[in-house]
PDB file of C-alpha atoms in Angstrom:
ATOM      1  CA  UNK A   1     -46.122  66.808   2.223  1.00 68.00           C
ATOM      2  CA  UNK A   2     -47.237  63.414   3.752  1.00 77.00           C
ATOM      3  CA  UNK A   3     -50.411  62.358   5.113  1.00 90.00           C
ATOM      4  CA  UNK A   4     -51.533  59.125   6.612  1.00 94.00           C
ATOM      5  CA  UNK A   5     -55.201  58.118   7.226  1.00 96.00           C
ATOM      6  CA  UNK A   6     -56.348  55.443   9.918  1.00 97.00           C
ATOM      7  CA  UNK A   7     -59.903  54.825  11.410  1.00 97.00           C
ATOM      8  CA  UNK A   8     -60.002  56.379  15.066  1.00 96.00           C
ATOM      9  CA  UNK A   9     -61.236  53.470  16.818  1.00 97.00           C
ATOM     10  CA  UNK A  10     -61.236  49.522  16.411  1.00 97.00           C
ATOM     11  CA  UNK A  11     -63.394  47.247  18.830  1.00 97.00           C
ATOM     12  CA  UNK A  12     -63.115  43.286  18.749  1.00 97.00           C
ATOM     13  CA  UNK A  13     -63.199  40.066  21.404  1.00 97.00           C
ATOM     14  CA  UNK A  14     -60.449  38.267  22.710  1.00 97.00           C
ATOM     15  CA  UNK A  15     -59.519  35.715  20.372  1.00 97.00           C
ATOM     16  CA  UNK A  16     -60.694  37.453  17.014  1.00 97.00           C
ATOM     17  CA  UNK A  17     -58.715  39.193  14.185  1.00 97.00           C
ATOM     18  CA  UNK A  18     -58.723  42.485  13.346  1.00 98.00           C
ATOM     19  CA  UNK A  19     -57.132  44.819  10.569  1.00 98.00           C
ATOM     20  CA  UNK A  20     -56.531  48.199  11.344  1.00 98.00           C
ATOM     21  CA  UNK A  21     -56.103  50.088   7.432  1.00 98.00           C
ATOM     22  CA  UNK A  22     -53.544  52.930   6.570  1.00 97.00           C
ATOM     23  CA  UNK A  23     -53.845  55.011   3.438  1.00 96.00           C
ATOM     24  CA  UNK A  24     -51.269  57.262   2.978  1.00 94.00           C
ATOM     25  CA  UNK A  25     -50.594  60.822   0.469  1.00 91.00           C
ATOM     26  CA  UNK A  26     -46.870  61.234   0.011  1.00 79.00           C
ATOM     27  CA  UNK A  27     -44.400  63.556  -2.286  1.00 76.00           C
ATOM     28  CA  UNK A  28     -42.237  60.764  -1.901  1.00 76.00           C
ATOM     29  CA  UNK A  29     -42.409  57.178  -0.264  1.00 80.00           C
ATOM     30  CA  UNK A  30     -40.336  54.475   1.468  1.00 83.00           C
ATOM     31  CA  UNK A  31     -41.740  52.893   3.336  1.00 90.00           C
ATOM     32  CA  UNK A  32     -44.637  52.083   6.023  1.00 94.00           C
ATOM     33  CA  UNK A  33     -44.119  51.688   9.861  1.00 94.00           C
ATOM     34  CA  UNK A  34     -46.130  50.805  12.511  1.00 96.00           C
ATOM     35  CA  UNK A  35     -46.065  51.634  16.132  1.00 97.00           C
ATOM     36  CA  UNK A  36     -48.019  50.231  19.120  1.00 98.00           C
ATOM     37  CA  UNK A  37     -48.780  52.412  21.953  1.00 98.00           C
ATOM     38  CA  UNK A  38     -50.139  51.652  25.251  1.00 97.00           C
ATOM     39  CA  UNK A  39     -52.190  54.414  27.462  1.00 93.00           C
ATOM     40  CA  UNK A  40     -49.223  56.724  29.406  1.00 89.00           C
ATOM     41  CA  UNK A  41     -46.328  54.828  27.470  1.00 94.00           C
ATOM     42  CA  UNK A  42     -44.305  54.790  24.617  1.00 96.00           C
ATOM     43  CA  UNK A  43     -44.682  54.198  20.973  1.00 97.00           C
ATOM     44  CA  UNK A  44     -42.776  51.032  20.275  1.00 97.00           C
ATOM     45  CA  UNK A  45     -41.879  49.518  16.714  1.00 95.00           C
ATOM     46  CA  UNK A  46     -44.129  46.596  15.206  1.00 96.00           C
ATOM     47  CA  UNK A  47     -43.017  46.748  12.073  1.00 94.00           C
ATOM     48  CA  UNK A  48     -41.715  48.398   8.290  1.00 92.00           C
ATOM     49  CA  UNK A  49     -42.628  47.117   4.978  1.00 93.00           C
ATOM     50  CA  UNK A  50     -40.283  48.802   1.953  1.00 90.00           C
ATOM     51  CA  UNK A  51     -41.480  46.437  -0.676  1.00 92.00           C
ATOM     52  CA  UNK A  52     -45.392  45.206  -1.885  1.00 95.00           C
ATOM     53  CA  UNK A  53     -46.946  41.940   0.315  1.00 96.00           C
ATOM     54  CA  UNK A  54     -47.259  40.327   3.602  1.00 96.00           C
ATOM     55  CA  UNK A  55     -44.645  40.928   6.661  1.00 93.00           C
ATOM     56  CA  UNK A  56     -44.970  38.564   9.288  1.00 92.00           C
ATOM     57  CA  UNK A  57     -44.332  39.124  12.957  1.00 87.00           C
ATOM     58  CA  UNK A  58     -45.566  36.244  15.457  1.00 91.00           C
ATOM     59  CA  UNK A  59     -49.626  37.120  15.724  1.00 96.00           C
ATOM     60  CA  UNK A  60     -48.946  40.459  14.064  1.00 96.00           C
ATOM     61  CA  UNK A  61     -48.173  41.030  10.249  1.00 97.00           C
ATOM     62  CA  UNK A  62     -48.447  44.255   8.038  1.00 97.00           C
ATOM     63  CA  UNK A  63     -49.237  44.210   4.583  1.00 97.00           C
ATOM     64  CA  UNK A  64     -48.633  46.870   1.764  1.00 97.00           C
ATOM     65  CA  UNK A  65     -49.682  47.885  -1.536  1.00 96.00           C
ATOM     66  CA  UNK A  66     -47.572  50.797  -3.325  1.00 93.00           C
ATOM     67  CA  UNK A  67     -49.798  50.700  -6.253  1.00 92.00           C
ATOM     68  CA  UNK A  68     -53.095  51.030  -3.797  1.00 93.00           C
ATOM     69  CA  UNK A  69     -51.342  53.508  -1.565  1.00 93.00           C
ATOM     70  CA  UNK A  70     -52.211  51.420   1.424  1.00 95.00           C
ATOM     71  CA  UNK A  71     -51.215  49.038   4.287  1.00 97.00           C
ATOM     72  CA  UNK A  72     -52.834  47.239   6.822  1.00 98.00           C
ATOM     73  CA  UNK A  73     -52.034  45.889  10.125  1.00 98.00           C
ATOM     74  CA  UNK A  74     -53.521  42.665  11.167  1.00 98.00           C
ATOM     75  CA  UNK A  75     -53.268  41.361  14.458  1.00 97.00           C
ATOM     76  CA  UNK A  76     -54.339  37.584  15.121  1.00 97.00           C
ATOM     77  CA  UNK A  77     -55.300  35.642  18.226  1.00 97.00           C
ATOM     78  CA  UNK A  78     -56.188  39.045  20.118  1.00 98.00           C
ATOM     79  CA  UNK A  79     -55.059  39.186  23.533  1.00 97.00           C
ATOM     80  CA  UNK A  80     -56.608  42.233  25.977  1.00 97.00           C
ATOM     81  CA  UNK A  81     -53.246  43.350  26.290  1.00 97.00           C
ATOM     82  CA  UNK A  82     -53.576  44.078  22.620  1.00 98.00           C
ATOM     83  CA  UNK A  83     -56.042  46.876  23.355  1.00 98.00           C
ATOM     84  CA  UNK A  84     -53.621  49.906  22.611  1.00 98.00           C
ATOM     85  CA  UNK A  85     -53.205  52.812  20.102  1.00 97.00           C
ATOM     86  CA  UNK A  86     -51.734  51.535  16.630  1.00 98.00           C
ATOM     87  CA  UNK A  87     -49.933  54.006  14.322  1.00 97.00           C
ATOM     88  CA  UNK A  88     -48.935  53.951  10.813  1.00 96.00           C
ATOM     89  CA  UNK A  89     -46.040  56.237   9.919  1.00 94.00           C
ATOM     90  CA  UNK A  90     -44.170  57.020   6.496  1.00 91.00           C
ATOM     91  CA  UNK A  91     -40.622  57.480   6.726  1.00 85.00           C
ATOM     92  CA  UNK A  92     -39.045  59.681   4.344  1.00 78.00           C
ATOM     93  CA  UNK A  93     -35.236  61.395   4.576  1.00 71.00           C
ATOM     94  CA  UNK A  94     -34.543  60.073   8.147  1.00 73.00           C
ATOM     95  CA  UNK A  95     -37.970  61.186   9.369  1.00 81.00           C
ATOM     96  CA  UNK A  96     -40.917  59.515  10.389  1.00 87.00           C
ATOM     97  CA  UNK A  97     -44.543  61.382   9.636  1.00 90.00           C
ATOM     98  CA  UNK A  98     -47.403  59.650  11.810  1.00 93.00           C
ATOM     99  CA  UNK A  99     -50.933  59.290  11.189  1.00 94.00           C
ATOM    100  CA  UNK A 100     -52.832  60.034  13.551  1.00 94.00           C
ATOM    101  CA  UNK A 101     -54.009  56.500  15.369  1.00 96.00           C
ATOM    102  CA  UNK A 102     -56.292  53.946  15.712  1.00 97.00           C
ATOM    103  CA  UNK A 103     -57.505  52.829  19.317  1.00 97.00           C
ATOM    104  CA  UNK A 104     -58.009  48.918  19.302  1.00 98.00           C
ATOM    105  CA  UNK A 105     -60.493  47.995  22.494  1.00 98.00           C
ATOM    106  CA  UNK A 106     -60.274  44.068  22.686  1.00 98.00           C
ATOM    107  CA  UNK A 107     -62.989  43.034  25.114  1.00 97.00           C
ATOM    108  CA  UNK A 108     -63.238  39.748  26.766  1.00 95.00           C
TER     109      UNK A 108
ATOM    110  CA  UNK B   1     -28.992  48.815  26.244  1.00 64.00           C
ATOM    111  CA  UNK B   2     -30.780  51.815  28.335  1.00 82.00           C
ATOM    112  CA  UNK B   3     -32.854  52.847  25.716  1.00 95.00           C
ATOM    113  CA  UNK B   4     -33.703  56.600  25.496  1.00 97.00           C
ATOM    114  CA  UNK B   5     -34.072  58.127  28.344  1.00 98.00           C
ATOM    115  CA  UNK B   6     -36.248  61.673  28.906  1.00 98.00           C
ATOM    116  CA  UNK B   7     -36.304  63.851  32.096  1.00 97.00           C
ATOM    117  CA  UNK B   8     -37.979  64.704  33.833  1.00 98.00           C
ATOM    118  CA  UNK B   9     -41.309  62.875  33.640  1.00 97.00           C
ATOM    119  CA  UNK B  10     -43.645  65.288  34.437  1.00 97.00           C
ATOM    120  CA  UNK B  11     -43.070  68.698  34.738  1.00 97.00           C
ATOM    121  CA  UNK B  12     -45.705  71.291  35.665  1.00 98.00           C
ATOM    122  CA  UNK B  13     -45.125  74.804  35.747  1.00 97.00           C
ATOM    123  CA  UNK B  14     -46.781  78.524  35.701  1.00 97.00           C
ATOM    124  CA  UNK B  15     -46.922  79.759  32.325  1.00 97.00           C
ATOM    125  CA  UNK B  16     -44.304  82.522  31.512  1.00 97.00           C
ATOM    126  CA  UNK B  17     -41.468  80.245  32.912  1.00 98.00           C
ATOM    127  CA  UNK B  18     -38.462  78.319  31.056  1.00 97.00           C
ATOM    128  CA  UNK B  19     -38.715  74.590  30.494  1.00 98.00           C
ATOM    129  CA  UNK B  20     -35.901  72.213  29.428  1.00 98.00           C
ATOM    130  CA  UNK B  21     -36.692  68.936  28.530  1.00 98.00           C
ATOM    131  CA  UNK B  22     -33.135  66.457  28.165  1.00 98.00           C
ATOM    132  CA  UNK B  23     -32.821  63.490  26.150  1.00 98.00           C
ATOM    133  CA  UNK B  24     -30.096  61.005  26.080  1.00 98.00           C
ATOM    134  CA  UNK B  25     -29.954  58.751  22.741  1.00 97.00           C
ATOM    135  CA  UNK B  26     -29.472  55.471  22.257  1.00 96.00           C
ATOM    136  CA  UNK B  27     -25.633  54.865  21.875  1.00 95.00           C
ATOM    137  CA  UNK B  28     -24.465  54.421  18.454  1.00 93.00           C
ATOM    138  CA  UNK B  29     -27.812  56.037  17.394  1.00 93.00           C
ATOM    139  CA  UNK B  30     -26.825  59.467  15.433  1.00 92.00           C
ATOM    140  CA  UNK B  31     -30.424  60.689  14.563  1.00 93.00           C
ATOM    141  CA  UNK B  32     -32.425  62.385  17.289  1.00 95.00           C
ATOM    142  CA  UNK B  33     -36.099  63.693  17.262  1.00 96.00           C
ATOM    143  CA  UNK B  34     -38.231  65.509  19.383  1.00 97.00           C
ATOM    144  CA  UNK B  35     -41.807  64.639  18.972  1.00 96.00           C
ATOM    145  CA  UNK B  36     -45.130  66.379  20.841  1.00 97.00           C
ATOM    146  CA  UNK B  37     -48.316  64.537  20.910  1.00 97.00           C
ATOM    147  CA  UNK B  38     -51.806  65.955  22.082  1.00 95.00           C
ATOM    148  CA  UNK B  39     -55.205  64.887  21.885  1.00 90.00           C
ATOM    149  CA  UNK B  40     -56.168  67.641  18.939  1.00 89.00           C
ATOM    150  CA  UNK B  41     -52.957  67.237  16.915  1.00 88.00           C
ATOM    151  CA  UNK B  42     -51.110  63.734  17.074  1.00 91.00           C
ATOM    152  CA  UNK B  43     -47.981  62.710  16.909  1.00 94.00           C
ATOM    153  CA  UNK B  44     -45.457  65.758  15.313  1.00 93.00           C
ATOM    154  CA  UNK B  45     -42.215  66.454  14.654  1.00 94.00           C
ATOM    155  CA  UNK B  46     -40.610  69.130  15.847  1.00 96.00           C
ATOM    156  CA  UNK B  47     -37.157  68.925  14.863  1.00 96.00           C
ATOM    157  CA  UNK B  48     -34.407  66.411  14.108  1.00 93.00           C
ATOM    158  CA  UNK B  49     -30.780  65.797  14.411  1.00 94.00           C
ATOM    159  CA  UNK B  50     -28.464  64.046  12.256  1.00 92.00           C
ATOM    160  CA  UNK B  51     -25.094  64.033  13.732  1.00 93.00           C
ATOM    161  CA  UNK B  52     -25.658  66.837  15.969  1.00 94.00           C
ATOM    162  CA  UNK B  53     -26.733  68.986  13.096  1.00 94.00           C
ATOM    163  CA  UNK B  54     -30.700  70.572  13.557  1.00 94.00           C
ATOM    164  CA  UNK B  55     -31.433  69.158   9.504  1.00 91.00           C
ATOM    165  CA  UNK B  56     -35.497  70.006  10.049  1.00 90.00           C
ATOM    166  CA  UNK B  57     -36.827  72.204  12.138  1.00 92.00           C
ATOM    167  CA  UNK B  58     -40.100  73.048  10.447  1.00 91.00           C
ATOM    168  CA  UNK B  59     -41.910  71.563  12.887  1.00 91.00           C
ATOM    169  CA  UNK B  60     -40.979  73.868  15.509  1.00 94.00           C
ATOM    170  CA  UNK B  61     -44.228  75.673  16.694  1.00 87.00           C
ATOM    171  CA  UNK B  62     -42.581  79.269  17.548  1.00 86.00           C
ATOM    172  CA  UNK B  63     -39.470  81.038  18.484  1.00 92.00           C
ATOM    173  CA  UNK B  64     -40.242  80.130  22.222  1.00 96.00           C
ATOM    174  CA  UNK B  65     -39.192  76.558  21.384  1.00 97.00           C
ATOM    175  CA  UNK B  66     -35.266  75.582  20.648  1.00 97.00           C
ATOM    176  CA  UNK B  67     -33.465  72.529  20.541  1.00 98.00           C
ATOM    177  CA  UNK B  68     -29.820  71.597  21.060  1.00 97.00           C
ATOM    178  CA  UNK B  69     -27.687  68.998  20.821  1.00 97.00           C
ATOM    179  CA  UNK B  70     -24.125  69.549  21.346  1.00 97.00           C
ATOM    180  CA  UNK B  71     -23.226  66.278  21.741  1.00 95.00           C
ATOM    181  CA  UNK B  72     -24.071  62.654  20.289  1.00 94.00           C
ATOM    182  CA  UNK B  73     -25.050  61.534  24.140  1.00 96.00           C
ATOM    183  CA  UNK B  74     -27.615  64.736  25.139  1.00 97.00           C
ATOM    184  CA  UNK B  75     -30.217  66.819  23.440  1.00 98.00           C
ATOM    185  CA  UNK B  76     -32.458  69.683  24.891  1.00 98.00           C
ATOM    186  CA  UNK B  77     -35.875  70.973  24.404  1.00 98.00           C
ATOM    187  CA  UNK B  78     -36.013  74.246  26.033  1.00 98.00           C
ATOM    188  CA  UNK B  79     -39.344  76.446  25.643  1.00 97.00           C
ATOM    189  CA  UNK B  80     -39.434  80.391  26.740  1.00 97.00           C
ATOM    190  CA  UNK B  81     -41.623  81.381  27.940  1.00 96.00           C
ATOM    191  CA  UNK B  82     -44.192  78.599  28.792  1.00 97.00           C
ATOM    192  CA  UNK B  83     -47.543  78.744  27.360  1.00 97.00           C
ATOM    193  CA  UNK B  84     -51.083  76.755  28.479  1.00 97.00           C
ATOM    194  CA  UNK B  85     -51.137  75.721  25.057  1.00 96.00           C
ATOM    195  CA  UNK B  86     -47.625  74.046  24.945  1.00 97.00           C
ATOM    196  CA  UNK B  87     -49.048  71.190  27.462  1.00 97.00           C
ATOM    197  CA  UNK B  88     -48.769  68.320  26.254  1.00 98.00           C
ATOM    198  CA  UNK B  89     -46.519  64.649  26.361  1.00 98.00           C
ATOM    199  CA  UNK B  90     -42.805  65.914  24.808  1.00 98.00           C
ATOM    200  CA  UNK B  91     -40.968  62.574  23.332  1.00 98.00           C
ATOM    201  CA  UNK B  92     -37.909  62.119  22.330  1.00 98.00           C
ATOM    202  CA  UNK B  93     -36.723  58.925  19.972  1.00 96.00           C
ATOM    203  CA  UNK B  94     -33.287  57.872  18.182  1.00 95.00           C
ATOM    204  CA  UNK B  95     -32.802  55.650  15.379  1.00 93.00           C
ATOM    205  CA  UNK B  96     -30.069  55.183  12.824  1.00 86.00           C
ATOM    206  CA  UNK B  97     -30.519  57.425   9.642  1.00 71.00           C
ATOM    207  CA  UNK B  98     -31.729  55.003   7.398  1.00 66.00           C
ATOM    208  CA  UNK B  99     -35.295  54.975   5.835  1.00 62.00           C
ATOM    209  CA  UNK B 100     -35.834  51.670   7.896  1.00 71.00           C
ATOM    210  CA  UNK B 101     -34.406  52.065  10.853  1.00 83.00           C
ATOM    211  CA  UNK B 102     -37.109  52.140  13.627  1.00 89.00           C
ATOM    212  CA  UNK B 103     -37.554  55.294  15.995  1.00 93.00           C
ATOM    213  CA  UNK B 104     -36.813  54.417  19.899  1.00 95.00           C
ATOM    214  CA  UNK B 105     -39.076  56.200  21.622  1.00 97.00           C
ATOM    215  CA  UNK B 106     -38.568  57.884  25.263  1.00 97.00           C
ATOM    216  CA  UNK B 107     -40.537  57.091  27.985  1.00 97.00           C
ATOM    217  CA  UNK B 108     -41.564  61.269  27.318  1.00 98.00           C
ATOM    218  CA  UNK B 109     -42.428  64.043  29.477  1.00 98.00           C
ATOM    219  CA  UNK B 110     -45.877  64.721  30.532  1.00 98.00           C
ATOM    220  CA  UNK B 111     -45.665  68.722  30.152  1.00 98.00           C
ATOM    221  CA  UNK B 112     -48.414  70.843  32.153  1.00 98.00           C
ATOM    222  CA  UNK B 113     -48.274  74.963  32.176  1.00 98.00           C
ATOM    223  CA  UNK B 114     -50.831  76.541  34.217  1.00 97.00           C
TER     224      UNK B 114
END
């Protein structure tokens, strides 16, 4: 089976940078994902890292270790619109497991 | 592009009745997933489509859940009978089946059985 772990909640000020940490179990692995979500909407993709190191994405990049069994998200230059859920997910087969979220609160 | 689109958005109904949740794909997508997400549990996967064919339907809770999809263009979540504990936000997502290939989420439907 897969599991992912995230911290439940995340609090910084507009402006600041903030890393949002993803260790995951797996009986087999691909790949990381993240996914933003805002409160009544949609997940939406951020990004995927297959390989080791630093994925870049405007103020957002992910980062992963295999050998560590972790990633990170780090979003820079926080905006409040940034306050939102964040999930990591492992696909594997076609299929995406999620962890369970992290709620970012960026406060002015 | 339309992106995925769910109906209805919110449904509400008296437990003991049929729900059916539809989802339309993106086009040129040929995986499909049904996803529920609550408070207690998450984000899980119910079942999945590749092609039309059901390929994992662990995730299914109970025999009062089904899915179909018998076409590349529709997909439906149909639960009988409803259950207070089935509430919950039902999405739906697409994605090509490749490991990565994002998931395009549905705007979902905000399920509520009294």
């Amino acid at each position: 089976g897969q599991s992912l772990e995230q911290p439940s909640e995340v609090t910084a000020v507009e402006g600041a940078i903030v890393q949002i940490n993803c260790t995951y179990q797996t009986s087999g692995f691909y790949g990381l994902s993240w996914y933003q979500q805002h409160d009544g909407g949609a997940p939406t993709f951020l990004s995927y890292n297959a390989l080791d190191g630093l994925e870049e994405t405007g103020r957002f990049s992910s980062f992963l270790s295999r050998s560590d069994s972790y990633g990170y998200l780090l979003l820079q230059e926080l905006q409040m619109k940034d306050s939102a859920s964040y999930f990591c997910a492992s696909p594997n087969a076609g299929k995406s497991t999620f962890g369970d979220g992290t709620t970012l609160t960026v406060k002015p | 592009d339309a992106g995925v689109i769910q109906s209805p958005r919110h449904e509400v109904t008296e437990m003991g009745q049929e729900v059916t949740l539809r989802c339309k794909p993106i086009s040129g997508h040929n995986s499909l997933f049904w996803y529920r997400q609550t408070m207690m549990r998450g984000l899980e996967l119910l079942i999945y489509f590749n092609n039309n064919v059901p390929i994992d339907d662990s995730g299914m809770p109970e025999d009062r859940f089904s899915a179909k999809m018998p076409n590349a263009s529709f997909s439906t979540l149909k639960i009988q009978p409803s259950e207070p504990r089935d509430s919950a936000v039902y999405f739906c997502a697409s994605s090509l089946f490749t490991d990565n290939s994002p998931l395009h989420f549905g705007n979902g439907t905000r399920l509520t059985v009294t």
